[in-house]
Coordinates of C-alpha atoms (C1' of nucleotides) in Angstrom, one line a residue:
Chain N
X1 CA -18.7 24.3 40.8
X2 CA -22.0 23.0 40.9
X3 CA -23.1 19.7 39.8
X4 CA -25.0 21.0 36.9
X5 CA -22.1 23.2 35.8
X6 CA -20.1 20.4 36.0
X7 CA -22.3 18.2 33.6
X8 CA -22.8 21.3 31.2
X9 CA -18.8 21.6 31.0
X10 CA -18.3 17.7 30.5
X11 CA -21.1 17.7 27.9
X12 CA -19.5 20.4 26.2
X13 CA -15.8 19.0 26.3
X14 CA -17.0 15.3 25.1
X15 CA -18.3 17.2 22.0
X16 CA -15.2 17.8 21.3
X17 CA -13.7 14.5 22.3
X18 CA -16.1 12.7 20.0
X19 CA -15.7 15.2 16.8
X20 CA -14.9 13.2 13.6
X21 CA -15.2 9.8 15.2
X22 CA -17.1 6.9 13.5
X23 CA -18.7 5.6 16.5
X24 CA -18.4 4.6 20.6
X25 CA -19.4 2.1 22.6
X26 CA -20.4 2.7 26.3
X27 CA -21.0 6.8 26.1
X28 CA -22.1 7.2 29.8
X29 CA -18.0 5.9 30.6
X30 CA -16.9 8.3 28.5
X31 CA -19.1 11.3 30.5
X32 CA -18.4 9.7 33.9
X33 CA -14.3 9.5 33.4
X34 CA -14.2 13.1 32.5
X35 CA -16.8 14.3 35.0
X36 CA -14.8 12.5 37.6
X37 CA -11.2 14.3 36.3
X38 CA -12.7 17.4 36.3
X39 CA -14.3 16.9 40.0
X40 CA -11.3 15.4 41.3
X41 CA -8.5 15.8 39.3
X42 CA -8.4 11.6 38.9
X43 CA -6.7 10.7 35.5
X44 CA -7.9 7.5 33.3
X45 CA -6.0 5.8 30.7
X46 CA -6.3 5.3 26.8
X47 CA -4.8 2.8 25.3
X48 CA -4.1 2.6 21.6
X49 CA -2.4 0.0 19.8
X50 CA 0.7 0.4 16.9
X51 CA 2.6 -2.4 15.0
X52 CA 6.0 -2.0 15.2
X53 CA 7.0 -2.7 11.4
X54 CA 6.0 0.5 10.6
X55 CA 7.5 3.3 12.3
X56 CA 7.0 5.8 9.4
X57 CA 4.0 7.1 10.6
X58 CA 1.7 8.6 8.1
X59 CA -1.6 11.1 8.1
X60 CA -3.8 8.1 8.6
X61 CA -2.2 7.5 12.0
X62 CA -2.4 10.8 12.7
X63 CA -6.4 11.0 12.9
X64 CA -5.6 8.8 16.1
X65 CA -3.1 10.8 17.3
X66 CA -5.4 13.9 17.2
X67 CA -7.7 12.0 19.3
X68 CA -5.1 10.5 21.7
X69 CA -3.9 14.1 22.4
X70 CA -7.7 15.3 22.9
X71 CA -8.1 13.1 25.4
X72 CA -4.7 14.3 27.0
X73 CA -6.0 17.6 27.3
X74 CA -9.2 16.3 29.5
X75 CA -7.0 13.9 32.5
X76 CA -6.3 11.0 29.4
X77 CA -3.0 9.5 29.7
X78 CA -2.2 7.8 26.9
X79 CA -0.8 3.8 26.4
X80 CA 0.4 4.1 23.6
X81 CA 0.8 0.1 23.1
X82 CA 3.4 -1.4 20.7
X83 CA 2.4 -4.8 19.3
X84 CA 5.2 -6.6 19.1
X85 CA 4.2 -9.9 19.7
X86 CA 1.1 -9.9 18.2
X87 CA 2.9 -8.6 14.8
X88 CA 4.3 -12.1 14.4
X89 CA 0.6 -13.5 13.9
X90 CA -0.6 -10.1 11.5
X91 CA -3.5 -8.8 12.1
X92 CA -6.3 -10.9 10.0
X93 CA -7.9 -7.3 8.8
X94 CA -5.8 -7.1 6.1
X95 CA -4.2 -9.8 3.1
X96 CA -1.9 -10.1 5.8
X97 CA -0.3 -14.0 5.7
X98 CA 2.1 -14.6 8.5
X99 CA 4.5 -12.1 9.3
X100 CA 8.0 -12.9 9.2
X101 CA 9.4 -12.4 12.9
X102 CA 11.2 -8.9 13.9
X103 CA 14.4 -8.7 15.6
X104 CA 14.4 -7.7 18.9
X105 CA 17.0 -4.9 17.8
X106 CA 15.1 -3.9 15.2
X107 CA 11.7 -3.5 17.1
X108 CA 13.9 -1.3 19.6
X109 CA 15.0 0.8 16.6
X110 CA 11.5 1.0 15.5
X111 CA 10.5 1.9 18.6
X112 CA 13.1 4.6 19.2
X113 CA 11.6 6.2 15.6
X114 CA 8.1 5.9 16.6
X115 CA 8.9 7.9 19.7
X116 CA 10.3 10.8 17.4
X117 CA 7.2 11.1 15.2
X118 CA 4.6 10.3 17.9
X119 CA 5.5 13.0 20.4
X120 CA 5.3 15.6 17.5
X121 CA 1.4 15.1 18.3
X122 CA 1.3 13.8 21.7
X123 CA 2.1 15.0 25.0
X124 CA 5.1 12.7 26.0
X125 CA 4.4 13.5 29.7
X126 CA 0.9 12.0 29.5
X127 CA 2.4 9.0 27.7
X128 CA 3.8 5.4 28.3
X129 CA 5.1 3.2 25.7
X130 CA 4.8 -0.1 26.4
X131 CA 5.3 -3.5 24.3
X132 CA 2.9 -6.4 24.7
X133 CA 5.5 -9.5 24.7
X134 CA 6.4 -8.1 28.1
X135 CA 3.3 -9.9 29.1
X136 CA 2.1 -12.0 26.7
X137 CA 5.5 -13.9 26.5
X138 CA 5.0 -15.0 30.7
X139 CA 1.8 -16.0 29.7
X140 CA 3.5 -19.3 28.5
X141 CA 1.1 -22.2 27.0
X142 CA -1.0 -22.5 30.3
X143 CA -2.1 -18.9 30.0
X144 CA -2.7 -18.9 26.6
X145 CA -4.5 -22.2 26.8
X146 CA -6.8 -20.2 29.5
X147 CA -7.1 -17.5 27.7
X148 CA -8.8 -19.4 24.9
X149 CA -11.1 -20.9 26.8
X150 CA -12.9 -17.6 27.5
X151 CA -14.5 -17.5 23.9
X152 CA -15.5 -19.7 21.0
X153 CA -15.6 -20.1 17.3
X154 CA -19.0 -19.3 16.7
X155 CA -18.6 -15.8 17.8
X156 CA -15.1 -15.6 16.5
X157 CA -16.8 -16.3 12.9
X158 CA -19.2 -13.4 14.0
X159 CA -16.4 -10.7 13.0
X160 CA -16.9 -9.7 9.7
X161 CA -13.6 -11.0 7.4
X162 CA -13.7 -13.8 9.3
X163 CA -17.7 -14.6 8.3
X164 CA -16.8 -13.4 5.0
X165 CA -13.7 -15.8 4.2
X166 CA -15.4 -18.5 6.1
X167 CA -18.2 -18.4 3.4
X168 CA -16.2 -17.2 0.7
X169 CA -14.0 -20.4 2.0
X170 CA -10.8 -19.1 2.2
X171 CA -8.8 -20.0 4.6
X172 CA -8.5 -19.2 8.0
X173 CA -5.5 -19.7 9.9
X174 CA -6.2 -21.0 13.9
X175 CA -3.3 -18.4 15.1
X176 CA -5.3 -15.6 13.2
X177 CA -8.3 -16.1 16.0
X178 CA -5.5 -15.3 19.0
X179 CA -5.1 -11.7 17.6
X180 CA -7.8 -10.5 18.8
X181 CA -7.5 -12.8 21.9
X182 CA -4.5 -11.0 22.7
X183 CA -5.0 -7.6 21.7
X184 CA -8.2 -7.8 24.1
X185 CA -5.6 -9.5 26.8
X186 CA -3.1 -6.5 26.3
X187 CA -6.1 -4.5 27.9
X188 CA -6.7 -7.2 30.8
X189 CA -2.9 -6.2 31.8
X190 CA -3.0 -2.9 31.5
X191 CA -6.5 -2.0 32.4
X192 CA -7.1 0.2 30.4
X193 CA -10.2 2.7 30.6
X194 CA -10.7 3.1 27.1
X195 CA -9.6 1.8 23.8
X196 CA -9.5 3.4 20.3
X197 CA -8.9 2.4 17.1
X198 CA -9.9 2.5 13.4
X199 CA -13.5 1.2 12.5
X200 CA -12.1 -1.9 11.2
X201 CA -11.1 -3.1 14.5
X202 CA -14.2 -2.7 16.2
X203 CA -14.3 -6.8 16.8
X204 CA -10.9 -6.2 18.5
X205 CA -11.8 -3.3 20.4
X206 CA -14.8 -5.1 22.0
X207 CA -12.8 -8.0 22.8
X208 CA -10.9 -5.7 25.2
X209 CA -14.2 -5.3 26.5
X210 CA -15.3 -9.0 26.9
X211 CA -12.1 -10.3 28.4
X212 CA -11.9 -7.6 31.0
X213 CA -14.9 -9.1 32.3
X214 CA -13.6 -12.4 32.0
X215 CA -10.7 -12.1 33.7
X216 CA -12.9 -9.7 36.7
X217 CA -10.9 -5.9 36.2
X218 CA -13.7 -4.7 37.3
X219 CA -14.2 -2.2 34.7
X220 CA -14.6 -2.6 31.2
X221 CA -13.1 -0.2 29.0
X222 CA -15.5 1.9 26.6
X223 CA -14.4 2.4 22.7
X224 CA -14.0 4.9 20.2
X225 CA -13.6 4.2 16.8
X226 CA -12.2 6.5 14.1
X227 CA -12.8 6.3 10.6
X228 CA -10.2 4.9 7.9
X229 CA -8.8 7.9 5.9
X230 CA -8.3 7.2 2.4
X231 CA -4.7 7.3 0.9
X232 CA -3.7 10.2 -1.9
X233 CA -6.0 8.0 -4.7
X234 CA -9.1 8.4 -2.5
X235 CA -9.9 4.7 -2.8
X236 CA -7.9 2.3 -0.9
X237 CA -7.0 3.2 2.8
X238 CA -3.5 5.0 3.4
X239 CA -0.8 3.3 4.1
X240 CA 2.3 2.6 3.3
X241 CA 2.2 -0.7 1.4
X242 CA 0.4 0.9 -0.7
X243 CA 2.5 4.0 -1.6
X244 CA -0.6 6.3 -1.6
X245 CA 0.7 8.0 1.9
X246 CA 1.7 11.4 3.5
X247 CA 3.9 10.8 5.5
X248 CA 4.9 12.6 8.7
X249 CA 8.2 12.7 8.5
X250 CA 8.2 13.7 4.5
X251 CA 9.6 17.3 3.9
X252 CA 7.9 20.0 3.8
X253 CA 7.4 20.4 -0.3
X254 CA 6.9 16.9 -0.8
X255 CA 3.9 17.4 1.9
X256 CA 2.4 19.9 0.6
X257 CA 2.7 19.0 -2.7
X258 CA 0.9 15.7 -2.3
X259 CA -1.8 17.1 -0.2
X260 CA -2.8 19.6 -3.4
X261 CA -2.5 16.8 -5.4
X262 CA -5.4 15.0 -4.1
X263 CA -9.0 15.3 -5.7
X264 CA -11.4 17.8 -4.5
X265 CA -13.7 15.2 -3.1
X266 CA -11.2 13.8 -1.2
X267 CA -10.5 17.1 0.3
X268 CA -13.5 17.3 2.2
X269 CA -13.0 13.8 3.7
X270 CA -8.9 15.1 4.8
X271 CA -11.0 18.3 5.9
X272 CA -13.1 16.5 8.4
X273 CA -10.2 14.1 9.9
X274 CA -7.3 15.9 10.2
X275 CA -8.1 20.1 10.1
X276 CA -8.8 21.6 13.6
X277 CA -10.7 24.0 11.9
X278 CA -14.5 23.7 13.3
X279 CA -17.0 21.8 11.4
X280 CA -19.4 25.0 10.8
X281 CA -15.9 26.7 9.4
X282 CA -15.5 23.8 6.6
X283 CA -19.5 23.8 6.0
X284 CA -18.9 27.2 5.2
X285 CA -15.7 26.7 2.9
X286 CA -18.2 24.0 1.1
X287 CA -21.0 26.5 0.7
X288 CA -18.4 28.7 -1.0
X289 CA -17.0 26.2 -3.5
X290 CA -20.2 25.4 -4.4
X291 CA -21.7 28.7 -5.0
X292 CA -18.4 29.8 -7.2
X293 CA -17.2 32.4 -4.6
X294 CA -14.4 30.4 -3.7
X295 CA -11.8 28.3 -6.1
X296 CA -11.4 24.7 -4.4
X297 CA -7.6 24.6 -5.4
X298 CA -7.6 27.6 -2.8
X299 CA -9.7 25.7 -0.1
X300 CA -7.1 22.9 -0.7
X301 CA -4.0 25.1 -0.6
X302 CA -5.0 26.3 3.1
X303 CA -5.2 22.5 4.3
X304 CA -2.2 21.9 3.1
X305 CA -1.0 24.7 4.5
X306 CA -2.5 24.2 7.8
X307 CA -0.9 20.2 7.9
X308 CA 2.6 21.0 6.8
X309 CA 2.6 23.8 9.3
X310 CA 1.5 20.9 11.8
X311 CA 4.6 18.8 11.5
X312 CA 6.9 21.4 10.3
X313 CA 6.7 25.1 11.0
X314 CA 4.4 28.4 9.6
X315 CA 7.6 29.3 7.9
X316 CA 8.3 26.2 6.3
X317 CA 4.8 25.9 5.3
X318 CA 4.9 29.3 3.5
X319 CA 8.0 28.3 1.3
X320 CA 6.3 24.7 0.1
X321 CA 3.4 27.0 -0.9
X322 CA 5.8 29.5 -2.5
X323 CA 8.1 26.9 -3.8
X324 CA 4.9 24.7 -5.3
X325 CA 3.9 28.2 -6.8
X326 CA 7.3 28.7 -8.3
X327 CA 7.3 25.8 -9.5
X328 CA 4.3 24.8 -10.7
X329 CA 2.4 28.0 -12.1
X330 CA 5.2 29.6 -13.3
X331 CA 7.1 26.4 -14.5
X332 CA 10.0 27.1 -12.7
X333 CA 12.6 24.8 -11.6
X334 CA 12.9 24.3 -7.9
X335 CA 15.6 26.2 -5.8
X336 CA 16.7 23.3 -4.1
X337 CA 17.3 19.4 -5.6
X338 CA 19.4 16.1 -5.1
X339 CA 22.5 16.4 -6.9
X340 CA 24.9 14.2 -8.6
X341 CA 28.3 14.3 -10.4
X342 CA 29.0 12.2 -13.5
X343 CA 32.4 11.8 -15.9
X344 CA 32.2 13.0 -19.3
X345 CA 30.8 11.7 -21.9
X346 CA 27.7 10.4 -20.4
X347 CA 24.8 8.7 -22.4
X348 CA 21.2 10.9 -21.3
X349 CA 19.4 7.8 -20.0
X350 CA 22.1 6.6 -18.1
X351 CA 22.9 10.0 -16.1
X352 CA 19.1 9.7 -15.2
X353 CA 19.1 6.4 -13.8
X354 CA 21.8 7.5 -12.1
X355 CA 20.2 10.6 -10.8
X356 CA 18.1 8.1 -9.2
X357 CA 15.0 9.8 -12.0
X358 CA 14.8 6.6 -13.8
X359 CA 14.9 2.9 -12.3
X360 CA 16.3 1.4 -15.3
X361 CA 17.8 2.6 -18.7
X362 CA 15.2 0.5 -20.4
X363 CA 12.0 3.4 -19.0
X364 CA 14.9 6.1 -19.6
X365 CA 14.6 5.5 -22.9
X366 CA 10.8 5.3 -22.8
X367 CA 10.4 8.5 -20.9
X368 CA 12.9 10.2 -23.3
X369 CA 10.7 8.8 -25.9
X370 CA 7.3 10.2 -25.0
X371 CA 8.6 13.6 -24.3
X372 CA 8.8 13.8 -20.5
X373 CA 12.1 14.5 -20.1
X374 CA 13.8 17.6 -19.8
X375 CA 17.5 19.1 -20.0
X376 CA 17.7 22.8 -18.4
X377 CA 13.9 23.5 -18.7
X378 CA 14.1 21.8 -22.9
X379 CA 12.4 18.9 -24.0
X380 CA 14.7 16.6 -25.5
X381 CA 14.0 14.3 -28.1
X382 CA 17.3 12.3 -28.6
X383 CA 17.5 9.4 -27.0
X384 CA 20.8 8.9 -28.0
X385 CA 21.9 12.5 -26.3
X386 CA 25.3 12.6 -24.7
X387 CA 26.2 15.2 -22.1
X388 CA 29.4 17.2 -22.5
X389 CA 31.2 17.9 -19.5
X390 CA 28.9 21.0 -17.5
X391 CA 26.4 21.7 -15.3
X392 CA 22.6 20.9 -16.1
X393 CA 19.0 19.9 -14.4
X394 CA 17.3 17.2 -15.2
X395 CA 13.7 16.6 -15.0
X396 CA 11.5 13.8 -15.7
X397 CA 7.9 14.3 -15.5
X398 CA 6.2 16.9 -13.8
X399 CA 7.9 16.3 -10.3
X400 CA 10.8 14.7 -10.3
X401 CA 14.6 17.3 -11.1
X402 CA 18.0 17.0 -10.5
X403 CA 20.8 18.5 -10.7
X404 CA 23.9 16.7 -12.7
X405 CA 27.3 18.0 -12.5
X406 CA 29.5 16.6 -15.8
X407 CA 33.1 16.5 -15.2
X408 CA 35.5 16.2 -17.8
Chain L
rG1 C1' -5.9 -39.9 4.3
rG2 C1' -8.7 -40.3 -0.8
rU3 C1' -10.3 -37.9 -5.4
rG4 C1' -10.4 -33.8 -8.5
rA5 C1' -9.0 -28.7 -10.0
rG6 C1' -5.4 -25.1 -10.1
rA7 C1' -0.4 -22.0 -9.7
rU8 C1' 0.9 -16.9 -15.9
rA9 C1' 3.9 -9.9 -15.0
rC10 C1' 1.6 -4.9 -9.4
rU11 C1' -3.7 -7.3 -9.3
rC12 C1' -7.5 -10.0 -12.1
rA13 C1' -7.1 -12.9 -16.3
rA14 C1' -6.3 -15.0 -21.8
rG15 C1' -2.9 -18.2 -24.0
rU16 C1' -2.5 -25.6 -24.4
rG17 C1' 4.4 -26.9 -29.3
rG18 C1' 6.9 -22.0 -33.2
rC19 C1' 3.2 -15.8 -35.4
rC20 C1' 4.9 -15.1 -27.1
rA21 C1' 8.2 -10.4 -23.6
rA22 C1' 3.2 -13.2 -23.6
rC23 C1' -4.5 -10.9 -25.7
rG24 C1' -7.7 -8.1 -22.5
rA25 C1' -9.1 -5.3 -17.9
rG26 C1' -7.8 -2.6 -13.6
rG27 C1' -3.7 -0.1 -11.5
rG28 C1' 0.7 2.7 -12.4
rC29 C1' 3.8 6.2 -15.4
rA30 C1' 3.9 9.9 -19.2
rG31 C1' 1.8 13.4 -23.1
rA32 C1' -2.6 16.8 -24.4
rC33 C1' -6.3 19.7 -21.8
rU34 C1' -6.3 21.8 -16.6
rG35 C1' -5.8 23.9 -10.8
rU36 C1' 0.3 18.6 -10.1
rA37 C1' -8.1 18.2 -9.0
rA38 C1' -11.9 15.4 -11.6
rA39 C1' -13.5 13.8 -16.5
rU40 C1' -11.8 12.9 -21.4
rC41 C1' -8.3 11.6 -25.4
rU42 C1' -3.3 9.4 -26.6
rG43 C1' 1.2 6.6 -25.7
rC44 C1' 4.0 3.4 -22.5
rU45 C1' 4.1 -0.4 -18.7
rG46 C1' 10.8 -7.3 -17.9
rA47 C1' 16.0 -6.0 -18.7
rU48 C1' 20.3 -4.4 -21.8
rU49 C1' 23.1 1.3 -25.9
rU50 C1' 23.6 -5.9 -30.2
rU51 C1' 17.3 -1.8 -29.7
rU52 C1' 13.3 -4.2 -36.7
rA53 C1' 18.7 -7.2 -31.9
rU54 C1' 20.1 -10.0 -27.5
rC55 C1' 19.2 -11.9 -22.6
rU56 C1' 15.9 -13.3 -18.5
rU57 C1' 10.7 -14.4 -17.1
rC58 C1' 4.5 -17.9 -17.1
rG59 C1' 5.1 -22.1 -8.9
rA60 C1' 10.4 -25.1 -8.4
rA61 C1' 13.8 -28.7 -10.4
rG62 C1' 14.7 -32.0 -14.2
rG63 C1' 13.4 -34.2 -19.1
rU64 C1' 11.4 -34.7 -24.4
rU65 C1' 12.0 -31.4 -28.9
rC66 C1' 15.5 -28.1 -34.0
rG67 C1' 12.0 -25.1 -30.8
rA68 C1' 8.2 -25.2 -24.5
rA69 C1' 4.1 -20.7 -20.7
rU70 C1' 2.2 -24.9 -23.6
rC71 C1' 4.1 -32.1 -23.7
rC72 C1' 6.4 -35.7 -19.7
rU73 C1' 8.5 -36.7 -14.5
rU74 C1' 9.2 -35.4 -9.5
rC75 C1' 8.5 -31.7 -5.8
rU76 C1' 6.2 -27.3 -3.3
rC77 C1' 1.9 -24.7 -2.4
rU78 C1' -3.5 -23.4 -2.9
rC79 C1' -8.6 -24.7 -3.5
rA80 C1' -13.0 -28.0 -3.9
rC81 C1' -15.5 -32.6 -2.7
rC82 C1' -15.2 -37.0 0.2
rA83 C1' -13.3 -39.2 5.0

RNA sequence: GGUGAGAUACUCAAGUGGCCAACGAGGGCAGACUGUAAAUCUGCUGAUUUUUAUCUUCGAAGGUUCGAAUCCUUCUCUCACCA
């Protein structure tokens, strides 16, 4: 291949490398690593960074994911770093106070689940799993002492929260400014070639940058940043705290259910970050919402299609569509539920906290109350209901059935 | 170290002896309308089959009082100013 090809196909595959992402630092590393795999075959590494006290892993991780496995597919092999030592400070990005400190057992077993999800995106292959205490713990006070002598406060209070609570004055703990130290460290040790992350840890990121140089790699690693994807609200950023998340692991009805229940604007932003449809195929899908030839809840049912098949299979995707029809257009009940068993007589509000529908009797009685519960597809109005010994479904809301069994 | 201010439910925030399970706003849940979208309107949002009732809750522990989120004491934490 001639040079020129060569450039033309490199310029072409880092299109599709930097698709979606919010911004990069250090392009002509980018072009150079992936001319250089494609001349000579030579791999580069990627390293991206997960805390381990949350192995459920949720469509907001998976926008990195995506990437990671991009960048598998052009010579990337991916670090896919655990932070297990840096979780005991918390990242200062978010409320975050001081964690409370894992078990060693427990990271293992968090580990072990984040391996599950993970490789349902990423190429385990191309992939080491590493956990920064392996190095940071040797470091001992000496190297950490050293390590903070490589930067100082005034550009530490150059990273946005920190400016911000520093003139808001709220507090800033000393520990919180070794994050980044070490998350930029982690990189020292494992020199890596690039770095991505979400747009909010852009400070972070270049701090990989800054210390490599310190400590004399001799490279420094370019960055990608990917934007935050907003949780099922559309406001706050997904994640788990927050309850507004898809997660990967959740079943194939309950994913696509929530992914048709978020707002049509919000659509668009889910479009952009997590289809693999091209961006002139979702312009296109735009154009035809707007100009009334197509319905949006349509546009939205083939994303969600397109994501549940992603982490499940075609076929299971096609029964949560047909299920969430069934359900949901026609009002049917759903063909599969939890079920429960219960001696007879039983009081209605207590058989549905006990059908785990209700968290106490106390909103039982409220949701009986305002009409949202149902007995075998019938509102009920008596709160004061008993069930006779038989068979029925329960339903509270919109969403939530199951299915009692009364014995006498 | 000194002085002052503060800590109320998921969040913000009112309440300064009984009318307080605690105003209001946001959030959440539910109902109507819909496409499980948005917008809008309405209701609910500590627990308990004593349900025009009882119990627990206003940073923690004690105390005063017939009665405390409200008054007193000690403690813990947060913030501001000074050093």
């Amino acid at each position: 291949m001639t040079n020129e090809a060569l450039n033309d196909k490199t310029v072409n595959v880092l299109k599709e490398i930097f698709r979606g992402c919010a911004e990069t630092i250090d392009d002509a590393r980018f072009f150079s690593l992936v001319k250089t795999y494609f001349e000579k075959g030579e791999t580069y590494t990627v390293k991206a960074g997960f805390d381990p006290t949350a192995p459920d892993l949720h469509l907001g991780h998976t926008v990195l994911l995506h990437k990671l496995a991009t960048f598998q597919k052009y010579g990337g092999r991916v670090q896919f770093l655990i932070g297990d030592f840096t979780a005991q400070i918390g990242d200062p990005t978010g409320k975050s106070e001081t964690r409370k400190k894992l078990l060693p057992t427990q990271i293992e077993e968090n580990a072990k689940s984040y391996k599950e999800q993970v490789f349902k995106v990423l190429d385990p292959d191309k992939t080491t799993v590493v956990f920064n205490s392996e190095w940071i713990n040797p470091l001992g006070a000496a190297g950490m002492l050293e390590l903070t002598t490589t930067f100082n406060v005034a550009r530490m209070l150059e990273r946005d929260d920190f400016d911000k609570r520093h003139k808001a004055g709220i507090s800033i703990s000393i520990s919180e400014f070794l994050y980044p130290l070490l998350q930029g460290y982690d990189s020292v040790h494992l020199k890596s070639d690039i770095e991505i992350g979400g747009t909010d840890q852009k400070f972070n990121l270049l701090m990989g940058r800054h210390l490599q140089r310190a400590y004399q790699v001799g490279k420094e690693q370019a960055v990608m940043m990917m934007p935050i994807l907003e949780g099922l609200d559309g406001v706050q950023k997904m994640s788990k705290s927050l309850g507004n998340y898809i997660a990967v692991a959740d079943e194939p009805n309950e994913m696509f259910g929530k992914i048709l229940s978020i707002s049509d604007t919000l659509m668009w932003r889910y479009y952009e970050l997590l289809s693999s449809q091209s961006l002139d195929e979702i312009e296109a899908l735009k154009a035809g919402v707007e100009n009334g030839s197509l319905h949006p809840k349509k546009v939205k049912e083939s994303l969600a299609l397109e994501i549940t098949e992603r982490f499940h299979s075609r076929d299971a995707a096609l029964g949560a569509q047909a299920e969430f029809e069934r359900v949901h257009a026609q009002s049917e009940i759903p063909s599969e539920m939890d079920e429960f068993s219960a001696d007879a007589p039983i009081w209605i509000a207590k058989a549905l906290v006990d059908c785990l529908l209700s968290p106490s009797t106390s909103q039982a009685r409220r949701e009986i109350k305002q009409g949202s519960v149902k007995i075998d597809q019938n509102k009920l109005n008596d709160e004061q209901y008993q069930l006779e010994a038989g068979e029925y479904i329960l339903q509270v809301g919109k969403r939530k059935f199951a299915r009692l069994k009364v014995t006498q």
